[in-house]
PDB file of C-alpha atoms in Angstrom:
ATOM      1  CA  MET A   1      17.608  11.568  -4.773  1.00  0.00           C
ATOM      2  CA  SER A   2      15.782   8.250  -6.538  1.00  0.00           C
ATOM      3  CA  ASP A   3      17.629   5.199  -8.272  1.00  0.00           C
ATOM      4  CA  HIS A   4      14.909   3.162 -10.053  1.00  0.00           C
ATOM      5  CA  HIS A   5      17.460   1.329 -11.761  1.00  0.00           C
ATOM      6  CA  GLU A   6      18.341  -0.746  -8.616  1.00  0.00           C
ATOM      7  CA  VAL A   7      14.343  -1.223  -7.885  1.00  0.00           C
ATOM      8  CA  ALA A   8      12.637  -4.187  -9.247  1.00  0.00           C
ATOM      9  CA  VAL A   9       9.199  -4.423  -9.025  1.00  0.00           C
ATOM     10  CA  VAL A  10       6.870  -7.478  -9.407  1.00  0.00           C
ATOM     11  CA  GLY A  11       3.024  -7.739  -9.496  1.00  0.00           C
ATOM     12  CA  ARG A  12       0.531 -10.889  -9.268  1.00  0.00           C
ATOM     13  CA  PRO A  13      -2.445 -11.752  -8.015  1.00  0.00           C
ATOM     14  CA  GLY A  14      -2.498 -12.305  -4.225  1.00  0.00           C
ATOM     15  CA  ARG A  15      -3.574 -15.617  -4.835  1.00  0.00           C
ATOM     16  CA  ASP A  16      -0.420 -16.494  -6.560  1.00  0.00           C
ATOM     17  CA  LEU A  17       1.474 -15.188  -3.535  1.00  0.00           C
ATOM     18  CA  LEU A  18       4.736 -17.442  -3.201  1.00  0.00           C
ATOM     19  CA  VAL A  19       5.066 -17.316   0.618  1.00  0.00           C
ATOM     20  CA  ASP A  20       7.419 -14.573   1.573  1.00  0.00           C
ATOM     21  CA  ASP A  21       8.325 -14.165   5.019  1.00  0.00           C
ATOM     22  CA  GLU A  22       9.580 -10.834   3.777  1.00  0.00           C
ATOM     23  CA  LEU A  23       6.367  -9.211   2.516  1.00  0.00           C
ATOM     24  CA  ALA A  24       4.770 -10.394   5.984  1.00  0.00           C
ATOM     25  CA  ALA A  25       7.792  -8.366   7.590  1.00  0.00           C
ATOM     26  CA  LEU A  26       6.783  -4.853   5.299  1.00  0.00           C
ATOM     27  CA  LEU A  27       3.157  -5.760   6.242  1.00  0.00           C
ATOM     28  CA  ALA A  28       3.451  -6.055  10.293  1.00  0.00           C
ATOM     29  CA  ALA A  29       6.002  -3.336   9.906  1.00  0.00           C
ATOM     30  CA  TYR A  30       3.132  -1.071   8.034  1.00  0.00           C
ATOM     31  CA  HIS A  31       0.271  -1.888  10.252  1.00  0.00           C
ATOM     32  CA  LEU A  32       2.231  -1.601  13.943  1.00  0.00           C
ATOM     33  CA  ARG A  33       3.554   1.602  12.133  1.00  0.00           C
ATOM     34  CA  THR A  34      -0.204   2.787  12.122  1.00  0.00           C
ATOM     35  CA  GLU A  35      -1.159   1.824  14.609  1.00  0.00           C
ATOM     36  CA  ALA A  36       1.712   3.530  16.493  1.00  0.00           C
ATOM     37  CA  GLU A  37       0.798   6.801  14.851  1.00  0.00           C
ATOM     38  CA  LYS A  38      -2.700   6.725  15.451  1.00  0.00           C
ATOM     39  CA  SER A  39      -2.036   6.596  19.691  1.00  0.00           C
ATOM     40  CA  ALA A  40      -2.111   2.768  19.540  1.00  0.00           C
ATOM     41  CA  PRO A  41       1.088   0.962  19.875  1.00  0.00           C
ATOM     42  CA  VAL A  42       1.151  -2.750  19.704  1.00  0.00           C
ATOM     43  CA  ALA A  43       4.534  -4.273  20.161  1.00  0.00           C
ATOM     44  CA  GLU A  44       4.036  -7.506  17.683  1.00  0.00           C
ATOM     45  CA  ALA A  45       1.617  -8.046  15.032  1.00  0.00           C
ATOM     46  CA  GLU A  46      -0.033 -10.860  17.352  1.00  0.00           C
ATOM     47  CA  GLY A  47      -1.131  -7.927  19.206  1.00  0.00           C
ATOM     48  CA  LEU A  48      -2.488  -5.941  15.634  1.00  0.00           C
ATOM     49  CA  PRO A  49      -6.200  -6.477  15.197  1.00  0.00           C
ATOM     50  CA  ASP A  50      -7.647  -9.224  13.884  1.00  0.00           C
ATOM     51  CA  ARG A  51      -7.824  -7.880   9.963  1.00  0.00           C
ATOM     52  CA  TYR A  52      -4.392  -6.651   9.673  1.00  0.00           C
ATOM     53  CA  ARG A  53      -3.181  -9.899  12.293  1.00  0.00           C
ATOM     54  CA  ALA A  54      -5.173 -11.539   9.094  1.00  0.00           C
ATOM     55  CA  GLU A  55      -3.252  -9.738   6.393  1.00  0.00           C
ATOM     56  CA  VAL A  56       0.764 -10.418   8.125  1.00  0.00           C
ATOM     57  CA  THR A  57      -0.157 -14.014   8.932  1.00  0.00           C
ATOM     58  CA  ASP A  58      -1.301 -14.844   5.445  1.00  0.00           C
ATOM     59  CA  PRO A  59      -1.718 -12.648   2.589  1.00  0.00           C
ATOM     60  CA  ARG A  60      -2.211 -14.564   0.229  1.00  0.00           C
ATOM     61  CA  THR A  61      -5.732 -15.653   1.503  1.00  0.00           C
ATOM     62  CA  ALA A  62      -6.132 -11.587   2.407  1.00  0.00           C
ATOM     63  CA  PHE A  63      -5.813 -10.063  -1.044  1.00  0.00           C
ATOM     64  CA  ALA A  64      -6.805 -13.548  -2.495  1.00  0.00           C
ATOM     65  CA  ASP A  65      -8.625 -10.905  -5.333  1.00  0.00           C
ATOM     66  CA  ASP A  66      -5.880  -8.366  -5.279  1.00  0.00           C
ATOM     67  CA  THR A  67      -3.212  -7.537  -6.433  1.00  0.00           C
ATOM     68  CA  VAL A  68       0.194  -7.124  -4.925  1.00  0.00           C
ATOM     69  CA  PHE A  69       3.520  -5.198  -5.987  1.00  0.00           C
ATOM     70  CA  VAL A  70       6.467  -6.112  -4.104  1.00  0.00           C
ATOM     71  CA  ALA A  71       9.520  -4.005  -4.873  1.00  0.00           C
ATOM     72  CA  ARG A  72      12.833  -5.475  -4.572  1.00  0.00           C
ATOM     73  CA  ILE A  73      17.112  -4.464  -5.032  1.00  0.00           C
ATOM     74  CA  GLY A  74      18.913  -7.812  -4.594  1.00  0.00           C
ATOM     75  CA  ASP A  75      17.204 -10.153  -2.928  1.00  0.00           C
ATOM     76  CA  ALA A  76      15.007  -8.324  -0.281  1.00  0.00           C
ATOM     77  CA  SER A  77      11.782  -7.329  -0.501  1.00  0.00           C
ATOM     78  CA  VAL A  78      11.937  -3.570   0.194  1.00  0.00           C
ATOM     79  CA  GLY A  79       8.380  -2.138  -0.362  1.00  0.00           C
ATOM     80  CA  CYS A  80       4.854  -3.440  -1.510  1.00  0.00           C
ATOM     81  CA  LEU A  81       1.947  -1.930  -2.515  1.00  0.00           C
ATOM     82  CA  VAL A  82      -1.966  -3.517  -2.926  1.00  0.00           C
ATOM     83  CA  VAL A  83      -4.417  -2.682  -5.779  1.00  0.00           C
ATOM     84  CA  THR A  84      -7.882  -3.426  -4.859  1.00  0.00           C
ATOM     85  CA  PRO A  85     -10.216  -3.997  -7.879  1.00  0.00           C
ATOM     86  CA  LEU A  86     -13.834  -2.065  -6.974  1.00  0.00           C
ATOM     87  CA  LEU A  87     -16.817  -2.021  -9.246  1.00  0.00           C
ATOM     88  CA  HIS A  88     -17.582  -0.056 -11.767  1.00  0.00           C
ATOM     89  CA  GLY A  89     -14.111   0.648 -13.114  1.00  0.00           C
ATOM     90  CA  ARG A  90     -12.728   1.786 -10.100  1.00  0.00           C
ATOM     91  CA  ALA A  91      -9.800   0.122  -8.239  1.00  0.00           C
ATOM     92  CA  GLU A  92      -8.056   1.051  -4.398  1.00  0.00           C
ATOM     93  CA  ILE A  93      -4.568   1.721  -3.565  1.00  0.00           C
ATOM     94  CA  LYS A  94      -3.474   0.143  -0.631  1.00  0.00           C
ATOM     95  CA  ARG A  95      -0.918  -0.657   1.861  1.00  0.00           C
ATOM     96  CA  LEU A  96       2.246   1.329   0.242  1.00  0.00           C
ATOM     97  CA  TRP A  97       5.113   0.853   2.691  1.00  0.00           C
ATOM     98  CA  THR A  98       9.048   1.621   1.861  1.00  0.00           C
ATOM     99  CA  ASP A  99      10.927   0.189   4.751  1.00  0.00           C
ATOM    100  CA  PRO A 100      11.972   3.162   6.782  1.00  0.00           C
ATOM    101  CA  ASP A 101      16.092   2.068   6.405  1.00  0.00           C
ATOM    102  CA  VAL A 102      15.281   2.966   2.391  1.00  0.00           C
ATOM    103  CA  ARG A 103      12.822   6.127   1.542  1.00  0.00           C
ATOM    104  CA  GLY A 104      14.701   8.588  -0.646  1.00  0.00           C
ATOM    105  CA  ARG A 105      15.399   5.910  -3.195  1.00  0.00           C
ATOM    106  CA  GLY A 106      12.337   5.606  -5.253  1.00  0.00           C
ATOM    107  CA  ILE A 107      11.066   2.692  -3.762  1.00  0.00           C
ATOM    108  CA  GLY A 108       7.280   4.263  -3.531  1.00  0.00           C
ATOM    109  CA  SER A 109       7.155   6.028  -7.119  1.00  0.00           C
ATOM    110  CA  ALA A 110       8.449   3.056  -8.718  1.00  0.00           C
ATOM    111  CA  LEU A 111       5.307   0.832  -7.319  1.00  0.00           C
ATOM    112  CA  LEU A 112       2.742   3.529  -8.048  1.00  0.00           C
ATOM    113  CA  ASP A 113       4.333   3.476 -11.094  1.00  0.00           C
ATOM    114  CA  ALA A 114       3.754  -0.351 -11.609  1.00  0.00           C
ATOM    115  CA  ALA A 115       0.569   0.102  -9.621  1.00  0.00           C
ATOM    116  CA  LEU A 116      -1.174   2.667 -11.989  1.00  0.00           C
ATOM    117  CA  ALA A 117       0.630   0.408 -15.248  1.00  0.00           C
ATOM    118  CA  ARG A 118      -0.560  -2.569 -14.396  1.00  0.00           C
ATOM    119  CA  THR A 119      -4.904  -0.792 -13.782  1.00  0.00           C
ATOM    120  CA  ALA A 120      -4.281   1.201 -17.137  1.00  0.00           C
ATOM    121  CA  GLU A 121      -3.844  -2.064 -18.987  1.00  0.00           C
ATOM    122  CA  SER A 122      -6.769  -3.840 -17.272  1.00  0.00           C
ATOM    123  CA  GLY A 123      -9.341  -1.250 -17.878  1.00  0.00           C
ATOM    124  CA  VAL A 124      -9.716   0.197 -14.834  1.00  0.00           C
ATOM    125  CA  ALA A 125     -10.345   4.590 -15.056  1.00  0.00           C
ATOM    126  CA  THR A 126     -10.095   5.565 -11.508  1.00  0.00           C
ATOM    127  CA  ILE A 127      -8.605   4.542  -8.648  1.00  0.00           C
ATOM    128  CA  ARG A 128      -8.568   5.952  -5.214  1.00  0.00           C
ATOM    129  CA  LEU A 129      -6.756   6.007  -2.049  1.00  0.00           C
ATOM    130  CA  SER A 130      -6.828   6.784   1.416  1.00  0.00           C
ATOM    131  CA  VAL A 131      -4.418   8.261   3.180  1.00  0.00           C
ATOM    132  CA  TRP A 132      -4.152   9.192   7.384  1.00  0.00           C
ATOM    133  CA  GLU A 133      -3.457  13.282   7.177  1.00  0.00           C
ATOM    134  CA  TRP A 134      -0.467  13.047   9.034  1.00  0.00           C
ATOM    135  CA  ARG A 135       1.493  11.402   6.672  1.00  0.00           C
ATOM    136  CA  THR A 136       2.865  14.384   4.808  1.00  0.00           C
ATOM    137  CA  GLY A 137       5.514  12.504   2.782  1.00  0.00           C
ATOM    138  CA  ALA A 138       3.598  10.413   1.331  1.00  0.00           C
ATOM    139  CA  ILE A 139       0.129  12.853   0.381  1.00  0.00           C
ATOM    140  CA  THR A 140       2.799  14.811  -1.276  1.00  0.00           C
ATOM    141  CA  LEU A 141       3.889  11.611  -2.885  1.00  0.00           C
ATOM    142  CA  TYR A 142       0.808  11.068  -4.379  1.00  0.00           C
ATOM    143  CA  GLU A 143       0.342  14.211  -5.522  1.00  0.00           C
ATOM    144  CA  ARG A 144       2.884  14.340  -7.580  1.00  0.00           C
ATOM    145  CA  PHE A 145       1.344  11.130  -9.347  1.00  0.00           C
ATOM    146  CA  GLY A 146      -2.106  13.205  -9.927  1.00  0.00           C
ATOM    147  CA  PHE A 147      -4.459  12.538  -6.960  1.00  0.00           C
ATOM    148  CA  ALA A 148      -6.459  15.021  -5.958  1.00  0.00           C
ATOM    149  CA  VAL A 149      -8.544  14.927  -2.553  1.00  0.00           C
ATOM    150  CA  THR A 150     -11.852  14.004  -2.812  1.00  0.00           C
ATOM    151  CA  LYS A 151     -14.965  13.852  -0.845  1.00  0.00           C
ATOM    152  CA  SER A 152     -14.014  10.765   2.116  1.00  0.00           C
ATOM    153  CA  TRP A 153     -16.198   7.528   1.690  1.00  0.00           C
ATOM    154  CA  ASP A 154     -14.514   6.740   5.036  1.00  0.00           C
ATOM    155  CA  GLU A 155     -15.821   6.969   8.592  1.00  0.00           C
ATOM    156  CA  ARG A 156     -12.645   7.703  10.381  1.00  0.00           C
ATOM    157  CA  ASP A 157     -11.374  10.726  11.440  1.00  0.00           C
ATOM    158  CA  ARG A 158      -8.090  12.243   9.712  1.00  0.00           C
ATOM    159  CA  LEU A 159      -8.183  10.493   6.568  1.00  0.00           C
ATOM    160  CA  VAL A 160      -7.686  11.843   3.440  1.00  0.00           C
ATOM    161  CA  CYS A 161      -9.401  10.708   0.524  1.00  0.00           C
ATOM    162  CA  MET A 162      -7.520  10.805  -2.828  1.00  0.00           C
ATOM    163  CA  GLU A 163      -8.554   9.447  -6.424  1.00  0.00           C
ATOM    164  CA  ARG A 164      -7.030  10.220 -10.349  1.00  0.00           C
ATOM    165  CA  SER A 165      -7.919   9.429 -13.846  1.00  0.00           C
ATOM    166  CA  VAL A 166      -5.484   6.293 -15.335  1.00  0.00           C
TER     167      VAL A 166
END
């Protein structure tokens, strides 16, 4: 059962992010879980590939040209999502993550609602994302929001590419 009433979502340009250890912790959890699911487990964020470690250590720089959404319950950051602008009226969703301790409370939906509303306001016509095929719960969530599987733009095996009109 979802309860949007207690979830607050704030989106801001990456370059304007406040220094927030909770965002870094959410990003670290996302990347550590992903590496483990890809059978390349890493014990700590310092062991992540450079590209991902940079997001954790300095999200303000890593996402400077993006919009970062953070979901909060009370004073705690419990989820995040990044929207990257692309060319020709397109954008891409990345890094949707909800703290496993609070899943099932509508946080992912609240993040997607906020991201889609913001992209619509900015004139984006199409938004896309990629998701690992084993993340069936995420795929179901994206389908509920109108995303459909499309031809892959990524060469990585087992990655599902999806998009929708905004």
